[in-house]
PDB file of C-alpha atoms in Angstrom:
ATOM      1  CA  MET A  26      67.190   6.676  75.324  1.00  0.00           C
ATOM      2  CA  THR A  27      70.531   7.086  77.109  1.00  0.00           C
ATOM      3  CA  HIS A  28      71.292  10.377  78.666  1.00  0.00           C
ATOM      4  CA  GLY A  29      74.974  11.129  79.142  1.00  0.00           C
ATOM      5  CA  VAL A  30      76.712  13.469  81.662  1.00  0.00           C
ATOM      6  CA  ILE A  31      80.411  14.432  81.042  1.00  0.00           C
ATOM      7  CA  GLY A  32      81.488  15.868  84.446  1.00  0.00           C
ATOM      8  CA  THR A  33      79.930  14.999  87.720  1.00  0.00           C
ATOM      9  CA  GLY A  34      81.102  17.883  89.787  1.00  0.00           C
ATOM     10  CA  SER A  35      78.816  20.214  91.588  1.00  0.00           C
ATOM     11  CA  MET A  36      76.162  21.034  88.937  1.00  0.00           C
ATOM     12  CA  GLY A  37      76.438  17.817  86.873  1.00  0.00           C
ATOM     13  CA  ARG A  38      75.689  15.917  90.018  1.00  0.00           C
ATOM     14  CA  ILE A  39      72.843  18.213  90.857  1.00  0.00           C
ATOM     15  CA  LEU A  40      71.140  17.289  87.317  1.00  0.00           C
ATOM     16  CA  VAL A  41      71.720  13.686  87.699  1.00  0.00           C
ATOM     17  CA  GLU A  42      70.345  13.666  91.299  1.00  0.00           C
ATOM     18  CA  ALA A  43      67.482  15.831  90.212  1.00  0.00           C
ATOM     19  CA  TRP A  44      66.271  13.823  87.339  1.00  0.00           C
ATOM     20  CA  ILE A  45      66.403  10.519  89.278  1.00  0.00           C
ATOM     21  CA  ARG A  46      64.674  11.866  92.487  1.00  0.00           C
ATOM     22  CA  SER A  47      61.914  13.535  90.445  1.00  0.00           C
ATOM     23  CA  GLY A  48      61.381  10.215  88.525  1.00  0.00           C
ATOM     24  CA  LYS A  49      61.986  11.810  85.194  1.00  0.00           C
ATOM     25  CA  LEU A  50      64.925   9.357  84.568  1.00  0.00           C
ATOM     26  CA  GLN A  51      65.818   6.055  85.878  1.00  0.00           C
ATOM     27  CA  PRO A  52      69.381   5.418  86.953  1.00  0.00           C
ATOM     28  CA  SER A  53      69.857   2.998  84.062  1.00  0.00           C
ATOM     29  CA  GLU A  54      69.109   5.678  81.624  1.00  0.00           C
ATOM     30  CA  LEU A  55      72.301   7.453  82.614  1.00  0.00           C
ATOM     31  CA  LEU A  56      75.739   7.248  81.564  1.00  0.00           C
ATOM     32  CA  VAL A  57      78.354   9.244  83.270  1.00  0.00           C
ATOM     33  CA  SER A  58      82.014  10.140  83.263  1.00  0.00           C
ATOM     34  CA  ASN A  59      84.176  12.488  85.252  1.00  0.00           C
ATOM     35  CA  ARG A  60      87.890  13.434  85.317  1.00  0.00           C
ATOM     36  CA  THR A  61      88.087  12.021  88.864  1.00  0.00           C
ATOM     37  CA  ARG A  62      86.531   8.729  88.297  1.00  0.00           C
ATOM     38  CA  ALA A  63      85.838   7.972  92.038  1.00  0.00           C
ATOM     39  CA  LYS A  64      83.408  10.938  91.989  1.00  0.00           C
ATOM     40  CA  ALA A  65      81.344   9.165  89.273  1.00  0.00           C
ATOM     41  CA  GLU A  66      81.749   5.952  90.964  1.00  0.00           C
ATOM     42  CA  ARG A  67      80.272   7.504  94.379  1.00  0.00           C
ATOM     43  CA  LEU A  68      77.319   8.660  92.270  1.00  0.00           C
ATOM     44  CA  ALA A  69      76.683   5.116  91.035  1.00  0.00           C
ATOM     45  CA  ASP A  70      76.917   3.752  94.423  1.00  0.00           C
ATOM     46  CA  GLU A  71      74.148   6.123  95.677  1.00  0.00           C
ATOM     47  CA  PHE A  72      72.142   5.138  92.613  1.00  0.00           C
ATOM     48  CA  PRO A  73      72.172   1.683  91.695  1.00  0.00           C
ATOM     49  CA  GLY A  74      71.865   1.029  87.995  1.00  0.00           C
ATOM     50  CA  LEU A  75      73.668   4.101  86.876  1.00  0.00           C
ATOM     51  CA  ARG A  76      76.579   3.489  84.696  1.00  0.00           C
ATOM     52  CA  VAL A  77      80.065   4.965  84.811  1.00  0.00           C
ATOM     53  CA  ALA A  78      81.746   5.055  81.383  1.00  0.00           C
ATOM     54  CA  ALA A  79      85.386   4.340  80.965  1.00  0.00           C
ATOM     55  CA  ASP A  80      85.996   7.793  79.497  1.00  0.00           C
ATOM     56  CA  ASN A  81      84.310  10.770  77.900  1.00  0.00           C
ATOM     57  CA  ARG A  82      84.407   9.143  74.377  1.00  0.00           C
ATOM     58  CA  GLU A  83      82.308   6.339  75.632  1.00  0.00           C
ATOM     59  CA  VAL A  84      79.679   8.839  76.968  1.00  0.00           C
ATOM     60  CA  ALA A  85      79.807  10.614  73.690  1.00  0.00           C
ATOM     61  CA  HIS A  86      79.447   7.606  71.588  1.00  0.00           C
ATOM     62  CA  LYS A  87      76.871   5.627  73.545  1.00  0.00           C
ATOM     63  CA  SER A  88      74.433   8.408  74.378  1.00  0.00           C
ATOM     64  CA  ASP A  89      71.435   9.838  72.398  1.00  0.00           C
ATOM     65  CA  CYS A  90      71.728  13.175  74.305  1.00  0.00           C
ATOM     66  CA  PHE A  91      74.487  14.114  76.628  1.00  0.00           C
ATOM     67  CA  PHE A  92      75.531  17.246  78.677  1.00  0.00           C
ATOM     68  CA  LEU A  93      78.987  18.918  78.991  1.00  0.00           C
ATOM     69  CA  CYS A  94      79.219  19.785  82.573  1.00  0.00           C
ATOM     70  CA  VAL A  95      82.716  20.868  82.656  1.00  0.00           C
ATOM     71  CA  LYS A  96      84.630  24.133  83.523  1.00  0.00           C
ATOM     72  CA  PRO A  97      85.459  26.560  80.578  1.00  0.00           C
ATOM     73  CA  GLY A  98      89.104  25.963  80.640  1.00  0.00           C
ATOM     74  CA  GLU A  99      88.481  22.180  80.112  1.00  0.00           C
ATOM     75  CA  PHE A 100      86.229  22.489  77.045  1.00  0.00           C
ATOM     76  CA  ARG A 101      88.990  22.262  74.487  1.00  0.00           C
ATOM     77  CA  LYS A 102      90.412  19.117  75.975  1.00  0.00           C
ATOM     78  CA  VAL A 103      87.101  17.449  76.115  1.00  0.00           C
ATOM     79  CA  LEU A 104      85.863  18.528  72.765  1.00  0.00           C
ATOM     80  CA  GLU A 105      89.167  17.080  71.163  1.00  0.00           C
ATOM     81  CA  GLU A 106      88.469  13.942  72.903  1.00  0.00           C
ATOM     82  CA  ILE A 107      84.939  13.254  71.734  1.00  0.00           C
ATOM     83  CA  ARG A 108      84.510  15.238  68.450  1.00  0.00           C
ATOM     84  CA  HIS A 109      85.269  12.154  66.176  1.00  0.00           C
ATOM     85  CA  VAL A 110      82.677  10.074  67.956  1.00  0.00           C
ATOM     86  CA  VAL A 111      79.979  12.476  68.046  1.00  0.00           C
ATOM     87  CA  ARG A 112      77.246  12.060  65.455  1.00  0.00           C
ATOM     88  CA  GLU A 113      74.682  14.407  63.638  1.00  0.00           C
ATOM     89  CA  GLU A 114      71.572  12.900  65.023  1.00  0.00           C
ATOM     90  CA  GLN A 115      72.803  13.313  68.652  1.00  0.00           C
ATOM     91  CA  ILE A 116      71.893  16.246  70.897  1.00  0.00           C
ATOM     92  CA  VAL A 117      74.698  17.833  72.809  1.00  0.00           C
ATOM     93  CA  VAL A 118      74.086  20.238  75.620  1.00  0.00           C
ATOM     94  CA  SER A 119      76.500  22.678  77.207  1.00  0.00           C
ATOM     95  CA  ILE A 120      75.411  24.027  80.816  1.00  0.00           C
ATOM     96  CA  THR A 121      78.653  26.287  80.787  1.00  0.00           C
ATOM     97  CA  SER A 122      77.478  29.885  79.944  1.00  0.00           C
ATOM     98  CA  PRO A 123      80.713  31.501  78.503  1.00  0.00           C
ATOM     99  CA  VAL A 124      80.785  28.898  75.871  1.00  0.00           C
ATOM    100  CA  MET A 125      78.903  29.996  72.773  1.00  0.00           C
ATOM    101  CA  VAL A 126      76.569  27.875  70.946  1.00  0.00           C
ATOM    102  CA  ARG A 127      77.709  28.764  67.623  1.00  0.00           C
ATOM    103  CA  ASP A 128      81.386  27.755  68.746  1.00  0.00           C
ATOM    104  CA  LEU A 129      80.029  24.405  69.714  1.00  0.00           C
ATOM    105  CA  GLU A 130      78.420  23.992  66.494  1.00  0.00           C
ATOM    106  CA  GLU A 131      81.882  24.553  64.725  1.00  0.00           C
ATOM    107  CA  TRP A 132      83.419  21.811  66.719  1.00  0.00           C
ATOM    108  CA  LEU A 133      80.872  19.284  66.658  1.00  0.00           C
ATOM    109  CA  PRO A 134      78.339  18.062  63.845  1.00  0.00           C
ATOM    110  CA  ALA A 135      75.480  17.216  66.411  1.00  0.00           C
ATOM    111  CA  LYS A 136      72.358  19.246  67.438  1.00  0.00           C
ATOM    112  CA  VAL A 137      73.574  21.709  70.023  1.00  0.00           C
ATOM    113  CA  ALA A 138      71.970  23.597  72.803  1.00  0.00           C
ATOM    114  CA  LYS A 139      73.011  25.415  75.928  1.00  0.00           C
ATOM    115  CA  VAL A 140      70.880  25.095  79.104  1.00  0.00           C
ATOM    116  CA  VAL A 141      72.161  26.729  82.211  1.00  0.00           C
ATOM    117  CA  PRO A 142      70.980  25.185  85.306  1.00  0.00           C
ATOM    118  CA  SER A 143      70.627  26.703  88.874  1.00  0.00           C
ATOM    119  CA  ILE A 144      71.237  25.079  92.176  1.00  0.00           C
ATOM    120  CA  THR A 145      67.443  25.672  92.972  1.00  0.00           C
ATOM    121  CA  ASN A 146      67.061  22.835  90.443  1.00  0.00           C
ATOM    122  CA  ALA A 147      68.285  20.251  92.975  1.00  0.00           C
ATOM    123  CA  VAL A 148      64.682  20.657  94.789  1.00  0.00           C
ATOM    124  CA  CYS A 149      62.896  20.954  91.383  1.00  0.00           C
ATOM    125  CA  SER A 150      62.345  24.597  91.568  1.00  0.00           C
ATOM    126  CA  GLY A 151      63.744  27.811  89.991  1.00  0.00           C
ATOM    127  CA  ASN A 152      64.515  28.364  86.275  1.00  0.00           C
ATOM    128  CA  SER A 153      66.864  26.832  83.939  1.00  0.00           C
ATOM    129  CA  LEU A 154      68.000  29.119  80.887  1.00  0.00           C
ATOM    130  CA  PHE A 155      67.221  27.457  77.493  1.00  0.00           C
ATOM    131  CA  ILE A 156      69.394  28.569  74.456  1.00  0.00           C
ATOM    132  CA  PRO A 157      68.785  26.241  71.410  1.00  0.00           C
ATOM    133  CA  GLY A 158      71.156  25.893  68.693  1.00  0.00           C
ATOM    134  CA  SER A 159      70.423  26.439  64.988  1.00  0.00           C
ATOM    135  CA  ARG A 160      70.147  22.623  64.206  1.00  0.00           C
ATOM    136  CA  LEU A 161      67.587  21.624  66.851  1.00  0.00           C
ATOM    137  CA  ASP A 162      64.254  20.883  65.354  1.00  0.00           C
ATOM    138  CA  ARG A 163      60.866  21.229  67.163  1.00  0.00           C
ATOM    139  CA  GLU A 164      60.923  17.710  68.317  1.00  0.00           C
ATOM    140  CA  ASP A 165      64.445  18.310  69.782  1.00  0.00           C
ATOM    141  CA  ARG A 166      63.430  21.493  71.630  1.00  0.00           C
ATOM    142  CA  GLU A 167      60.372  19.550  73.106  1.00  0.00           C
ATOM    143  CA  LYS A 168      62.549  16.777  74.509  1.00  0.00           C
ATOM    144  CA  LEU A 169      64.860  19.068  76.106  1.00  0.00           C
ATOM    145  CA  TRP A 170      62.144  21.244  77.336  1.00  0.00           C
ATOM    146  CA  ASP A 171      60.269  18.390  78.761  1.00  0.00           C
ATOM    147  CA  LEU A 172      63.389  17.089  80.531  1.00  0.00           C
ATOM    148  CA  PHE A 173      64.104  20.301  82.198  1.00  0.00           C
ATOM    149  CA  SER A 174      60.404  20.853  83.122  1.00  0.00           C
ATOM    150  CA  ALA A 175      60.789  18.143  85.474  1.00  0.00           C
ATOM    151  CA  ILE A 176      63.224  19.867  87.596  1.00  0.00           C
ATOM    152  CA  SER A 177      62.628  23.457  86.905  1.00  0.00           C
ATOM    153  CA  ARG A 178      60.691  26.125  84.895  1.00  0.00           C
ATOM    154  CA  PRO A 179      62.730  26.292  81.543  1.00  0.00           C
ATOM    155  CA  LEU A 180      63.002  29.826  80.247  1.00  0.00           C
ATOM    156  CA  LEU A 181      63.902  30.672  76.559  1.00  0.00           C
ATOM    157  CA  VAL A 182      66.505  33.476  76.640  1.00  0.00           C
ATOM    158  CA  ASP A 183      68.599  34.986  73.874  1.00  0.00           C
ATOM    159  CA  GLU A 184      72.244  34.034  74.262  1.00  0.00           C
ATOM    160  CA  GLU A 185      73.138  37.560  74.574  1.00  0.00           C
ATOM    161  CA  HIS A 186      71.048  37.786  77.619  1.00  0.00           C
ATOM    162  CA  THR A 187      72.776  34.609  79.230  1.00  0.00           C
ATOM    163  CA  ARG A 188      74.906  36.443  81.912  1.00  0.00           C
ATOM    164  CA  ILE A 189      72.080  38.817  83.174  1.00  0.00           C
ATOM    165  CA  ALA A 190      69.672  35.774  83.329  1.00  0.00           C
ATOM    166  CA  SER A 191      72.350  33.715  85.115  1.00  0.00           C
ATOM    167  CA  ASP A 192      72.943  36.554  87.576  1.00  0.00           C
ATOM    168  CA  LEU A 193      69.384  36.557  88.642  1.00  0.00           C
ATOM    169  CA  ALA A 194      68.531  32.762  88.380  1.00  0.00           C
ATOM    170  CA  CYS A 195      71.824  30.931  89.101  1.00  0.00           C
ATOM    171  CA  CYS A 196      73.993  33.358  91.033  1.00  0.00           C
ATOM    172  CA  GLY A 197      71.115  34.956  92.847  1.00  0.00           C
ATOM    173  CA  PRO A 198      70.579  32.300  95.288  1.00  0.00           C
ATOM    174  CA  ALA A 199      74.136  32.973  96.652  1.00  0.00           C
ATOM    175  CA  PHE A 200      73.737  36.644  96.462  1.00  0.00           C
ATOM    176  CA  LEU A 201      70.606  36.356  98.459  1.00  0.00           C
ATOM    177  CA  ALA A 202      72.027  33.797 100.889  1.00  0.00           C
ATOM    178  CA  ASN A 203      74.874  36.252 101.557  1.00  0.00           C
ATOM    179  CA  LEU A 204      72.656  39.190 102.315  1.00  0.00           C
ATOM    180  CA  MET A 205      70.320  36.928 104.583  1.00  0.00           C
ATOM    181  CA  GLU A 206      73.508  35.749 106.490  1.00  0.00           C
ATOM    182  CA  GLN A 207      74.444  39.501 106.899  1.00  0.00           C
ATOM    183  CA  MET A 208      71.054  40.208 108.117  1.00  0.00           C
ATOM    184  CA  ALA A 209      71.203  37.466 110.627  1.00  0.00           C
ATOM    185  CA  ASP A 210      74.762  38.424 111.805  1.00  0.00           C
ATOM    186  CA  ALA A 211      73.780  42.028 112.273  1.00  0.00           C
ATOM    187  CA  ALA A 212      70.804  40.878 114.296  1.00  0.00           C
ATOM    188  CA  VAL A 213      73.172  38.898 116.579  1.00  0.00           C
ATOM    189  CA  GLU A 214      75.484  41.728 116.889  1.00  0.00           C
ATOM    190  CA  GLU A 215      73.161  44.491 117.762  1.00  0.00           C
ATOM    191  CA  THR A 216      71.220  42.213 120.354  1.00  0.00           C
ATOM    192  CA  ASP A 217      71.553  39.204 122.390  1.00  0.00           C
ATOM    193  CA  LEU A 218      69.579  36.925 119.862  1.00  0.00           C
ATOM    194  CA  PRO A 219      71.296  33.591 119.496  1.00  0.00           C
ATOM    195  CA  ARG A 220      72.714  33.124 116.141  1.00  0.00           C
ATOM    196  CA  GLU A 221      70.874  29.691 115.681  1.00  0.00           C
ATOM    197  CA  ALA A 222      67.476  31.533 116.147  1.00  0.00           C
ATOM    198  CA  ALA A 223      68.477  34.363 113.812  1.00  0.00           C
ATOM    199  CA  VAL A 224      69.517  31.820 111.019  1.00  0.00           C
ATOM    200  CA  SER A 225      66.262  30.010 111.548  1.00  0.00           C
ATOM    201  CA  LEU A 226      64.055  33.227 111.361  1.00  0.00           C
ATOM    202  CA  VAL A 227      65.616  34.342 107.997  1.00  0.00           C
ATOM    203  CA  THR A 228      65.711  30.963 106.481  1.00  0.00           C
ATOM    204  CA  ARG A 229      62.037  30.364 107.260  1.00  0.00           C
ATOM    205  CA  MET A 230      61.086  33.829 106.265  1.00  0.00           C
ATOM    206  CA  ALA A 231      62.783  33.272 102.847  1.00  0.00           C
ATOM    207  CA  GLN A 232      60.907  29.935 102.431  1.00  0.00           C
ATOM    208  CA  GLY A 233      57.635  31.673 103.233  1.00  0.00           C
ATOM    209  CA  LEU A 234      58.394  34.640 100.853  1.00  0.00           C
ATOM    210  CA  GLY A 235      58.961  32.165  98.061  1.00  0.00           C
ATOM    211  CA  ARG A 236      55.570  30.671  98.516  1.00  0.00           C
ATOM    212  CA  LEU A 237      54.024  34.066  98.830  1.00  0.00           C
ATOM    213  CA  LEU A 238      55.439  35.002  95.497  1.00  0.00           C
ATOM    214  CA  THR A 239      54.754  31.719  93.776  1.00  0.00           C
ATOM    215  CA  GLU A 240      51.529  30.807  95.258  1.00  0.00           C
ATOM    216  CA  GLY A 241      50.021  33.757  97.246  1.00  0.00           C
ATOM    217  CA  ASN A 242      49.369  35.934  94.274  1.00  0.00           C
ATOM    218  CA  PHE A 243      51.760  38.598  95.655  1.00  0.00           C
ATOM    219  CA  THR A 244      54.378  40.558  93.405  1.00  0.00           C
ATOM    220  CA  LEU A 245      57.403  41.928  94.647  1.00  0.00           C
ATOM    221  CA  LYS A 246      55.755  45.423  94.823  1.00  0.00           C
ATOM    222  CA  SER A 247      52.476  44.425  96.320  1.00  0.00           C
ATOM    223  CA  LEU A 248      54.208  42.328  99.043  1.00  0.00           C
ATOM    224  CA  GLN A 249      56.310  45.328 100.171  1.00  0.00           C
ATOM    225  CA  GLU A 250      53.065  47.410 100.195  1.00  0.00           C
ATOM    226  CA  ARG A 251      51.251  45.028 102.288  1.00  0.00           C
ATOM    227  CA  VAL A 252      53.807  44.601 104.874  1.00  0.00           C
ATOM    228  CA  ALA A 253      54.919  48.310 105.041  1.00  0.00           C
ATOM    229  CA  VAL A 254      52.063  50.573 106.268  1.00  0.00           C
ATOM    230  CA  PRO A 255      52.618  54.194 106.108  1.00  0.00           C
ATOM    231  CA  GLY A 256      54.775  55.643 109.015  1.00  0.00           C
ATOM    232  CA  GLY A 257      55.511  52.053 110.283  1.00  0.00           C
ATOM    233  CA  ILE A 258      58.734  50.514 111.111  1.00  0.00           C
ATOM    234  CA  THR A 259      58.980  48.480 107.872  1.00  0.00           C
ATOM    235  CA  ARG A 260      58.393  51.554 105.634  1.00  0.00           C
ATOM    236  CA  GLU A 261      61.303  53.208 107.474  1.00  0.00           C
ATOM    237  CA  GLY A 262      63.537  50.317 106.983  1.00  0.00           C
ATOM    238  CA  LEU A 263      62.697  50.124 103.205  1.00  0.00           C
ATOM    239  CA  HIS A 264      63.519  53.855 102.901  1.00  0.00           C
ATOM    240  CA  LEU A 265      66.985  53.056 104.550  1.00  0.00           C
ATOM    241  CA  LEU A 266      67.471  50.137 102.082  1.00  0.00           C
ATOM    242  CA  GLU A 267      66.550  52.150  99.171  1.00  0.00           C
ATOM    243  CA  ARG A 268      68.976  54.910 100.134  1.00  0.00           C
ATOM    244  CA  ASP A 269      72.033  52.666 100.953  1.00  0.00           C
ATOM    245  CA  THR A 270      71.928  49.999  98.478  1.00  0.00           C
ATOM    246  CA  GLY A 271      72.087  52.801  95.792  1.00  0.00           C
ATOM    247  CA  THR A 272      74.056  51.484  92.739  1.00  0.00           C
ATOM    248  CA  LEU A 273      74.879  48.201  94.470  1.00  0.00           C
ATOM    249  CA  PHE A 274      73.283  45.928  92.149  1.00  0.00           C
ATOM    250  CA  HIS A 275      74.200  47.932  89.007  1.00  0.00           C
ATOM    251  CA  ASP A 276      77.902  47.533  90.291  1.00  0.00           C
ATOM    252  CA  LEU A 277      77.348  43.955  90.807  1.00  0.00           C
ATOM    253  CA  PHE A 278      76.061  43.404  87.344  1.00  0.00           C
ATOM    254  CA  ARG A 279      78.741  45.364  85.606  1.00  0.00           C
ATOM    255  CA  LEU A 280      81.313  43.231  87.539  1.00  0.00           C
ATOM    256  CA  THR A 281      79.741  40.011  86.521  1.00  0.00           C
ATOM    257  CA  HIS A 282      79.378  41.042  82.833  1.00  0.00           C
ATOM    258  CA  ASP A 283      83.141  42.005  82.915  1.00  0.00           C
ATOM    259  CA  LYS A 284      84.106  38.707  84.105  1.00  0.00           C
ATOM    260  CA  TYR A 285      81.709  37.076  81.500  1.00  0.00           C
ATOM    261  CA  HIS A 286      83.296  38.605  78.452  1.00  0.00           C
ATOM    262  CA  GLU A 287      86.747  37.881  79.837  1.00  0.00           C
ATOM    263  CA  ASP A 288      85.697  34.243  80.216  1.00  0.00           C
ATOM    264  CA  ILE A 289      84.220  34.083  76.605  1.00  0.00           C
ATOM    265  CA  ASN A 290      87.341  35.446  75.243  1.00  0.00           C
ATOM    266  CA  LYS A 291      89.340  32.894  77.001  1.00  0.00           C
ATOM    267  CA  VAL A 292      87.186  30.153  75.650  1.00  0.00           C
ATOM    268  CA  GLN A 293      87.306  31.275  72.281  1.00  0.00           C
ATOM    269  CA  GLN A 294      91.066  31.706  72.318  1.00  0.00           C
ATOM    270  CA  SER A 295      91.260  28.161  73.532  1.00  0.00           C
ATOM    271  CA  LEU A 296      88.845  26.697  70.882  1.00  0.00           C
ATOM    272  CA  PHE A 297      90.129  28.838  67.935  1.00  0.00           C
ATOM    273  CA  PRO A 298      93.688  29.907  68.788  1.00  0.00           C
ATOM    274  CA  GLU A 299      94.304  31.128  65.177  1.00  0.00           C
ATOM    275  CA  MET A 300      91.766  33.830  65.716  1.00  0.00           C
ATOM    276  CA  GLU A 301      92.494  36.675  68.352  1.00  0.00           C
ATOM    277  CA  LYS A 302      88.919  37.140  68.836  1.00  0.00           C
ATOM    278  CA  LYS A 303      85.544  35.852  67.576  1.00  0.00           C
ATOM    279  CA  VAL A 304      83.031  38.212  69.128  1.00  0.00           C
TER     280      VAL A 304
END
């Protein structure tokens, strides 16, 4: 079975690398293309046997299942290029959250799904968000679920929850990394602790925290209760955090949702210029 990847930028590359390094796919089972061919060729140099297609049409024509790993603004061009070679029995998966499944089903005769990966999948961890289209049968779903289970824990979500689920699973690593960096920087600025030590401390702490939550039978709540004894330093710190973060994450999610709906409208106006809005 040939798996195709159109777009070997950041996330497309992560998927290819993760599937190969996990042993789920052999390089020879993958056919890739990229707007800048040199990027795809560098990937093939790293994984001998991986094939680089002449163009996107070749990927669409020769793959049993292929993944559209392109930016929202590039979708119409790519779909126009491949639509006449796509077949009903193929599985086509978009990893781009603002591209609606129903819109892809209007453009392509294939079985369509949307699966939104996370950078955590690079180390075979975290979730991937699974949104099946109406044409996928049980066997198709199981194939995709099995493929992503090798590099993540797939989670079935309603498409209407794509944005908030992405905020937590996909944007979340960057948001938390930013908070951790601020924490380390503040420690350096308030004391004479070397920055290298501060970064190492918060990084190793996060690694241990992840294991406590996934392997140590802790919940987010019970972990706080275990560390924060009444009247202790941690409890005082938690009170400060609860007071000062306030509506921070509410504001963050409102911002991401506003941007998401803006992106959806832009994509739909590009795919269906004759219609002002499809939502």
